[in-house]
Coordinates of C-alpha atoms and ligand atoms in Angstrom, one line a residue:
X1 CA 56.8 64.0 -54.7
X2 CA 56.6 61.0 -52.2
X3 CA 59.4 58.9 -51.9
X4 CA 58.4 55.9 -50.9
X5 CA 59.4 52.9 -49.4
X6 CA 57.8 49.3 -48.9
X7 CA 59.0 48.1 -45.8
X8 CA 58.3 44.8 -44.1
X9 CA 59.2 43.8 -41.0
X10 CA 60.2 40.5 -40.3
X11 CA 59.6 39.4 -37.0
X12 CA 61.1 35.8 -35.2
X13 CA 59.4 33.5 -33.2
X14 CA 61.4 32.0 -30.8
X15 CA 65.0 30.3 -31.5
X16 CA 66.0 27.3 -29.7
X17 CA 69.3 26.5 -28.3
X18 CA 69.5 23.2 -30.4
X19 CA 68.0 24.9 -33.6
X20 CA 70.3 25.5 -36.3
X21 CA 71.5 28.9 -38.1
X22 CA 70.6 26.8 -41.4
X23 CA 66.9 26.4 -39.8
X24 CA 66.8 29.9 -39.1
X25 CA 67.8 31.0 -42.4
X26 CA 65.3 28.8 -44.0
X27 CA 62.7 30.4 -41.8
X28 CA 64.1 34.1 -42.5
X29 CA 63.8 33.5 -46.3
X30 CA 60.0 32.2 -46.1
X31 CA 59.5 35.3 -44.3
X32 CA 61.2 37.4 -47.2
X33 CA 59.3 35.1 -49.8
X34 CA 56.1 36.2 -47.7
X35 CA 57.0 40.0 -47.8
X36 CA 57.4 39.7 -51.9
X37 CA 56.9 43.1 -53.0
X38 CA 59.1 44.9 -50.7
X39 CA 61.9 46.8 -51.0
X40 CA 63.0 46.7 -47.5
X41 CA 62.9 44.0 -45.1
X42 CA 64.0 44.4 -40.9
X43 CA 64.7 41.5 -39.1
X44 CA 65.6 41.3 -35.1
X45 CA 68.9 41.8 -33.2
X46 CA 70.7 38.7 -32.8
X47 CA 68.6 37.0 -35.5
X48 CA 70.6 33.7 -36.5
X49 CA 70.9 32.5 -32.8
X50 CA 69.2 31.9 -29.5
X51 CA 69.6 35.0 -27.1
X52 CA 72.8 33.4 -25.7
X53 CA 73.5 36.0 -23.6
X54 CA 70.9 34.4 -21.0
X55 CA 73.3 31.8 -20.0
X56 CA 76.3 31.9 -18.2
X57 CA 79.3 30.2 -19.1
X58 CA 82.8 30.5 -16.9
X59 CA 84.8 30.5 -19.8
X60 CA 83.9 33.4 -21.9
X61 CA 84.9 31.5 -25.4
X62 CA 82.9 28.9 -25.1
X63 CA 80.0 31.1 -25.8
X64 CA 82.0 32.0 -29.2
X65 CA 80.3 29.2 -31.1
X66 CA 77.5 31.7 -31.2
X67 CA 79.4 34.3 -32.9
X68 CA 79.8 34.6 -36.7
X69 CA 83.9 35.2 -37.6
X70 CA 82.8 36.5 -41.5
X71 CA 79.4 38.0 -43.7
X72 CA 77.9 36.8 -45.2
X73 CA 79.1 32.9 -44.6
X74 CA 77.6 29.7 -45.5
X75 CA 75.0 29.6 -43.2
X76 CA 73.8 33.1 -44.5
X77 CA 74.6 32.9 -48.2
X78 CA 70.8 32.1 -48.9
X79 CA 69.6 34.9 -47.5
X80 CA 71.9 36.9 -49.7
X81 CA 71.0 35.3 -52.8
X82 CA 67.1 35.3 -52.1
X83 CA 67.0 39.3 -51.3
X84 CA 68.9 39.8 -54.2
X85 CA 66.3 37.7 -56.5
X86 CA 63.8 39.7 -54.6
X87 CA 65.7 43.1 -55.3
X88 CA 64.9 43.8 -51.5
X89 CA 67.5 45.4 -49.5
X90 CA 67.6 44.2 -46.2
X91 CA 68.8 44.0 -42.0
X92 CA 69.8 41.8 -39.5
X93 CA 71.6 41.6 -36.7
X94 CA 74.0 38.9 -35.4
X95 CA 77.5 38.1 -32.8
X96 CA 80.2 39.0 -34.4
X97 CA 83.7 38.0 -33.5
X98 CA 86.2 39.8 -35.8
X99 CA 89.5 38.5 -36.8
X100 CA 91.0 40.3 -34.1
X101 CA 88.8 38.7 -31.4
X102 CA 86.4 41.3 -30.2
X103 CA 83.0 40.9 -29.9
X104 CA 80.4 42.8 -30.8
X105 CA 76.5 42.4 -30.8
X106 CA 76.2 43.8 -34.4
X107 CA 73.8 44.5 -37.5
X108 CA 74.3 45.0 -41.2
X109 CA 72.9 47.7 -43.6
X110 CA 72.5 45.3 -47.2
X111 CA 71.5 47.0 -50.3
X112 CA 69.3 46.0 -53.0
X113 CA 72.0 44.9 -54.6
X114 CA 73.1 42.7 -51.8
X115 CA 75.9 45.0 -51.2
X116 CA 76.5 45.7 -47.2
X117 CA 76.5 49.4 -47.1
X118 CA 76.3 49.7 -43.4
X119 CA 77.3 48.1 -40.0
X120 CA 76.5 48.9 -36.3
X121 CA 77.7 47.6 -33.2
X122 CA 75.5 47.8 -30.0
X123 CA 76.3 50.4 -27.7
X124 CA 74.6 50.8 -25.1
X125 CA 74.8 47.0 -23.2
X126 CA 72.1 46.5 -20.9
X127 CA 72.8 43.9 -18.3
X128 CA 75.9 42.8 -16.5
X129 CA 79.2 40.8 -17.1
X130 CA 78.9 38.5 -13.9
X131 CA 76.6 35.8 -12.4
X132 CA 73.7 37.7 -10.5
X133 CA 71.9 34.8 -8.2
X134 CA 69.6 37.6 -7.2
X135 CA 68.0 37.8 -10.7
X136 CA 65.7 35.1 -12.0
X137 CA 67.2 35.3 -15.2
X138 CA 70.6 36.2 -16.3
X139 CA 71.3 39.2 -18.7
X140 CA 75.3 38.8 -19.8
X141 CA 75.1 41.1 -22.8
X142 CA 78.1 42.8 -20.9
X143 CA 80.1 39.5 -20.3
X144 CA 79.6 38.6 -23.8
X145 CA 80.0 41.6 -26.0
X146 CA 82.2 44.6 -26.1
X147 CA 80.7 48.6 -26.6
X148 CA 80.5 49.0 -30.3
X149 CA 83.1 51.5 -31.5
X150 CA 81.5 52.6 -35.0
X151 CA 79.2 55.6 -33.7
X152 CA 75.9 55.8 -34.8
X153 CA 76.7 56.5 -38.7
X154 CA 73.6 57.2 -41.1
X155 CA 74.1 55.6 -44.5
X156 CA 72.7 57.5 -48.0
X157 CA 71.1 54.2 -49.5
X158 CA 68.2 52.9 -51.1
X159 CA 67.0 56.6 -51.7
X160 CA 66.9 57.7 -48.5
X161 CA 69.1 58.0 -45.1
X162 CA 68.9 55.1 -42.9
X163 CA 70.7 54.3 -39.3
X164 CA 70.6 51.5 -37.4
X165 CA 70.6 51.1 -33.7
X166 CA 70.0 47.7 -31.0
X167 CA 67.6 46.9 -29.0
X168 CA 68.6 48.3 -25.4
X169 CA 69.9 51.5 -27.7
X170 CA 65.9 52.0 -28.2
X171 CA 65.8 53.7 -24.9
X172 CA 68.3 56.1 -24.8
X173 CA 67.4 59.7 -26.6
X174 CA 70.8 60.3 -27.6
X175 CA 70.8 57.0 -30.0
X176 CA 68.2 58.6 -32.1
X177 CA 69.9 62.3 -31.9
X178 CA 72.7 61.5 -33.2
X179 CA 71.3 60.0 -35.9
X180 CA 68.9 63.0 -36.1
X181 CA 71.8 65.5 -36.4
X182 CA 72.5 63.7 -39.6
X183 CA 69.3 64.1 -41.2
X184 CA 68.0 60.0 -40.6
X185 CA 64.7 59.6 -42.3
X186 CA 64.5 55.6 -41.1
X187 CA 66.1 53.8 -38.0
X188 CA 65.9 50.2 -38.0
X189 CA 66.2 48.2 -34.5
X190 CA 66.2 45.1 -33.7
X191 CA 65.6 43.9 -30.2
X192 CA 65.0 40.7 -27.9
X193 CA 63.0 41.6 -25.0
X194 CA 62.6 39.1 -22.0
X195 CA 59.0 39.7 -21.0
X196 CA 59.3 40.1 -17.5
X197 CA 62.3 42.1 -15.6
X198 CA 65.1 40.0 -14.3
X199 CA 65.1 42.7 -10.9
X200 CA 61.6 43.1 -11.1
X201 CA 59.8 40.2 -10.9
X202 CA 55.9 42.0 -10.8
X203 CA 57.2 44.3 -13.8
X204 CA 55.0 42.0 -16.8
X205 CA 55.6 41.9 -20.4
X206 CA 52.8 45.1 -20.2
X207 CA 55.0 46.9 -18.8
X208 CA 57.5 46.0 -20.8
X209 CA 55.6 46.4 -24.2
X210 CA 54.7 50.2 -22.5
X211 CA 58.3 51.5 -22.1
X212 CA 59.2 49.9 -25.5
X213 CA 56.4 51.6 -27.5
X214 CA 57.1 54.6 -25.4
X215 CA 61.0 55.2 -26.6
X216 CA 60.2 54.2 -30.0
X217 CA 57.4 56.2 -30.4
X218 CA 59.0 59.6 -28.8
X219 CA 62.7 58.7 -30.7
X220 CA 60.9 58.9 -34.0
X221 CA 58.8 61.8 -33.5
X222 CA 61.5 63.6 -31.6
X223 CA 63.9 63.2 -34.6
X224 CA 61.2 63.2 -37.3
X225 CA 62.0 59.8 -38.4
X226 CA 60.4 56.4 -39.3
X227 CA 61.7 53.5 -36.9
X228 CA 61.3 49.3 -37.3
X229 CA 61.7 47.7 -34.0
X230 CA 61.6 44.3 -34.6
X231 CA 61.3 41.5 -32.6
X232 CA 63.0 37.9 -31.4
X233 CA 59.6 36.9 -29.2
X234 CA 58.1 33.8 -28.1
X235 CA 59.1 31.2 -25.4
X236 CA 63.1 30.0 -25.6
X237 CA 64.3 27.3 -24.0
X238 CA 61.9 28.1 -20.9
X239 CA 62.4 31.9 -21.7
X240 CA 59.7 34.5 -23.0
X241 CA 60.3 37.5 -25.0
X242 CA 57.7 39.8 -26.0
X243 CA 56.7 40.4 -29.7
X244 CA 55.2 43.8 -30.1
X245 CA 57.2 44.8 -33.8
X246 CA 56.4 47.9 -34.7
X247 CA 56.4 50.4 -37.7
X248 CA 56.1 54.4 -36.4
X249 CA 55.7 57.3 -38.4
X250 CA 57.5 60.2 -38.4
X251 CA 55.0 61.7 -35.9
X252 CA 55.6 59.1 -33.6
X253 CA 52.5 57.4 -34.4
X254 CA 52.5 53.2 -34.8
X255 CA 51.4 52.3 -38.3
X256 CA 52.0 48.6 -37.8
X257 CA 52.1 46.4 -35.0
X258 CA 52.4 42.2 -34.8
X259 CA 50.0 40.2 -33.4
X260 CA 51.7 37.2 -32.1
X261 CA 55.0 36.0 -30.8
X262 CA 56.1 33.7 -33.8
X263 CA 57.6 34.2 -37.3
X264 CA 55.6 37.5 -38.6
X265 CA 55.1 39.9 -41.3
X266 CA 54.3 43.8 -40.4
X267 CA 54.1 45.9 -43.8
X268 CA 53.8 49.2 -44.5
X269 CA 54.8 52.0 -47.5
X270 CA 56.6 54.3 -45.7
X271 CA 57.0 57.9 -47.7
X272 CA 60.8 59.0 -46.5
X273 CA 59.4 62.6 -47.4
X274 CA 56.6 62.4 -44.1
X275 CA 60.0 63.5 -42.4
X276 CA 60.3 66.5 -44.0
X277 CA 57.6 68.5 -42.1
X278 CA 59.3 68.1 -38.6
X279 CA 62.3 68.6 -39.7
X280 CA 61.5 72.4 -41.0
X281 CA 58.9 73.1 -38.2
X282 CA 58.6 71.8 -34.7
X283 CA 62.2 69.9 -34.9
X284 CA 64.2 72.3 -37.3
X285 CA 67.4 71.5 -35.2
X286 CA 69.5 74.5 -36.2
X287 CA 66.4 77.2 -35.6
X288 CA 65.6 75.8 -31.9
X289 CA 68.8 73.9 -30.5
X290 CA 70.6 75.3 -27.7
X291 CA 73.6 73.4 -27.5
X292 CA 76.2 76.1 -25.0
X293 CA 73.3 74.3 -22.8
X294 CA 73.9 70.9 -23.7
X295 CA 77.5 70.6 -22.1
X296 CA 76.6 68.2 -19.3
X297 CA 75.5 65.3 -22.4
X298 CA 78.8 64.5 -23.2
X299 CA 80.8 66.1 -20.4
X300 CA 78.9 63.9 -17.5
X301 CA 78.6 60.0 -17.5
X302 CA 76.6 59.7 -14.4
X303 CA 74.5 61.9 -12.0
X304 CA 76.4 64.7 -10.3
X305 CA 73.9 66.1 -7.2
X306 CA 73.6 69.6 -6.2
X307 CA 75.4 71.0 -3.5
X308 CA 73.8 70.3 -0.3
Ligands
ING1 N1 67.2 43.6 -24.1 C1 66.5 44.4 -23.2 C2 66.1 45.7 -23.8 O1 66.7 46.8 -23.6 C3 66.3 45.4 -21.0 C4 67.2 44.5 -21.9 C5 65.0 45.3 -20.9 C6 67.0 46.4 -20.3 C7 64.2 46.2 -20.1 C8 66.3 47.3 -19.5 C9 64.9 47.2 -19.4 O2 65.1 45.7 -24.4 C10 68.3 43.8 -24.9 N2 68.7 42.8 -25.7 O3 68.9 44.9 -24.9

């Protein structure tokens, strides 16, 4: 019996440094007005603001007015209140700055009954924490945020078992194996990718939209999973990420894919039970694992060479 699930994702254009969060609530709700029908709806990392974490400031809290200190809040009640009209469970993600002052580049699990089941904080910060005069565009995810500290947990919600991960998490194979080990069926990600390398200057948004598609595509199939990557793209403040949301099968295949770089709907009925096949065969963890192999995973941080 199929279990299915209608899942939209929910794609941003661009987010200006002057626009408001009220703005980009209004604009997040026409997109879950647009998507009427599904049960699921996956917007990007970091989806209420501009991606801050491009410009530098000397004194770390003055980049707090980015960060959101409770959820939902004012600015995000609406969204709330639409979804649950809509009876559409949904994800975002957002700076949070906890009453105890760390902050964390995070993203909520909500329910079809608008209750947050979930959260995840970002662990795997790309970038670095000072000024880099080398790059041609600063990347202070590091600076800004702290690791998250909640693991990668998979939640049993809205039929199924869903994880979460961020962005830069995409290209890391242990994000999705962890989540794999606990039997995920759908990983949601949100991500806001500049389109050109900061090092790299020559390395293009194709490039860019290749290694994406690439971890996405070989996370899913490896763990037998669905994933939404979904996007923050277009041109900010002089900035350009690149769009490419995605929905990919269980088999690693794309089943949905935007178009633009703007405020976008990708749909698709995803049947949880698609994950069952790779789960018994080709990636039945317990039957083909070797893990008195595996030592050097969690054991190592870094490269250790060979003897000479
Ligand atoms: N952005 C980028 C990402 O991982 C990046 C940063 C791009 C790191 C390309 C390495 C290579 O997609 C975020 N927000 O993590």
């Amino acid at each position: 019996m199929p279990r299915i699930i209608n899942v939209a994702g929910a794609q941003l254009g661009p987010i200006q440094k002057a626009d408001s969060r009220e703005a980009v609530v209004a604009r997040m709700i026409a997109l879950m007005d647009k998507a009427k029908g599904a049960d699921f709806i996956v917007y990007p990392e970091l989806a209420l603001t501009t991606f801050f974490p491009r410009w530098y400031h000397e004194n770390r809290a003055e980049a707090d007015h980015w960060f959101e200190k409770s959820m939902p809040n004012a600015a995000t009640q609406p969204l709330f209140d639409r979804a649950k009209v809509l009876g559409m469970g949904f994800t975002f993600g957002y700076a949070e700055l906890t009453p105890d002052g760390h902050h964390f580049n995070t993203s909520i699990l909500v329910d079809k009954a608008g209750r947050i089941v979930g959260k995840y904080r970002k662990i795997h910060l790309p970038g670095h924490v000072e000024y880099d005069p080398e790059r041609t565009h600063q990347h202070l995810e590091k600076r800004y945020f702290e690791p998250g500290d909640l693991g990668f947990p998979v939640w049993r919600t809205m039929g199924g078992l869903f994880g979460m991960m961020i962005c830069n998490d995409r290209r890391w194979p242990e994000a999705y194996r962890v989540m794999g080990l606990q039997g995920v069926e759908m990983i949601t990600l949100g991500f806001n990718t500049p389109s050109t390398n900061s090092q790299k200057p020559d390395e293009g948004p194709e490039a860019r939209a290749f290694h994406h598609k690439l971890s996405v595509q070989a996370g899913a199939y490896q763990n037998s999973t669905w994933v939404v990557a979904v996007a923050k793209a277009g041109v900010e403040d002089g900035f350009p990420m690149f769009g490419c949301s995605l929905i990919v099968d269980p088999d690693g295949r794309i089943v949905a894919e935007t178009k633009t770089e703007d405020d976008e709907i990708i749909m698709h009925a995803c049947d949880l039970d698609a994950t069952k096949f790779g789960k018994d065969t080709i990636f039945d963890f317990k039957r083909h694992r070797r893990i008195e192999h595996y030592g050097r995973i969690t054991s190592q941080t870094g490269v250790v060479l060979p003897q000479e």
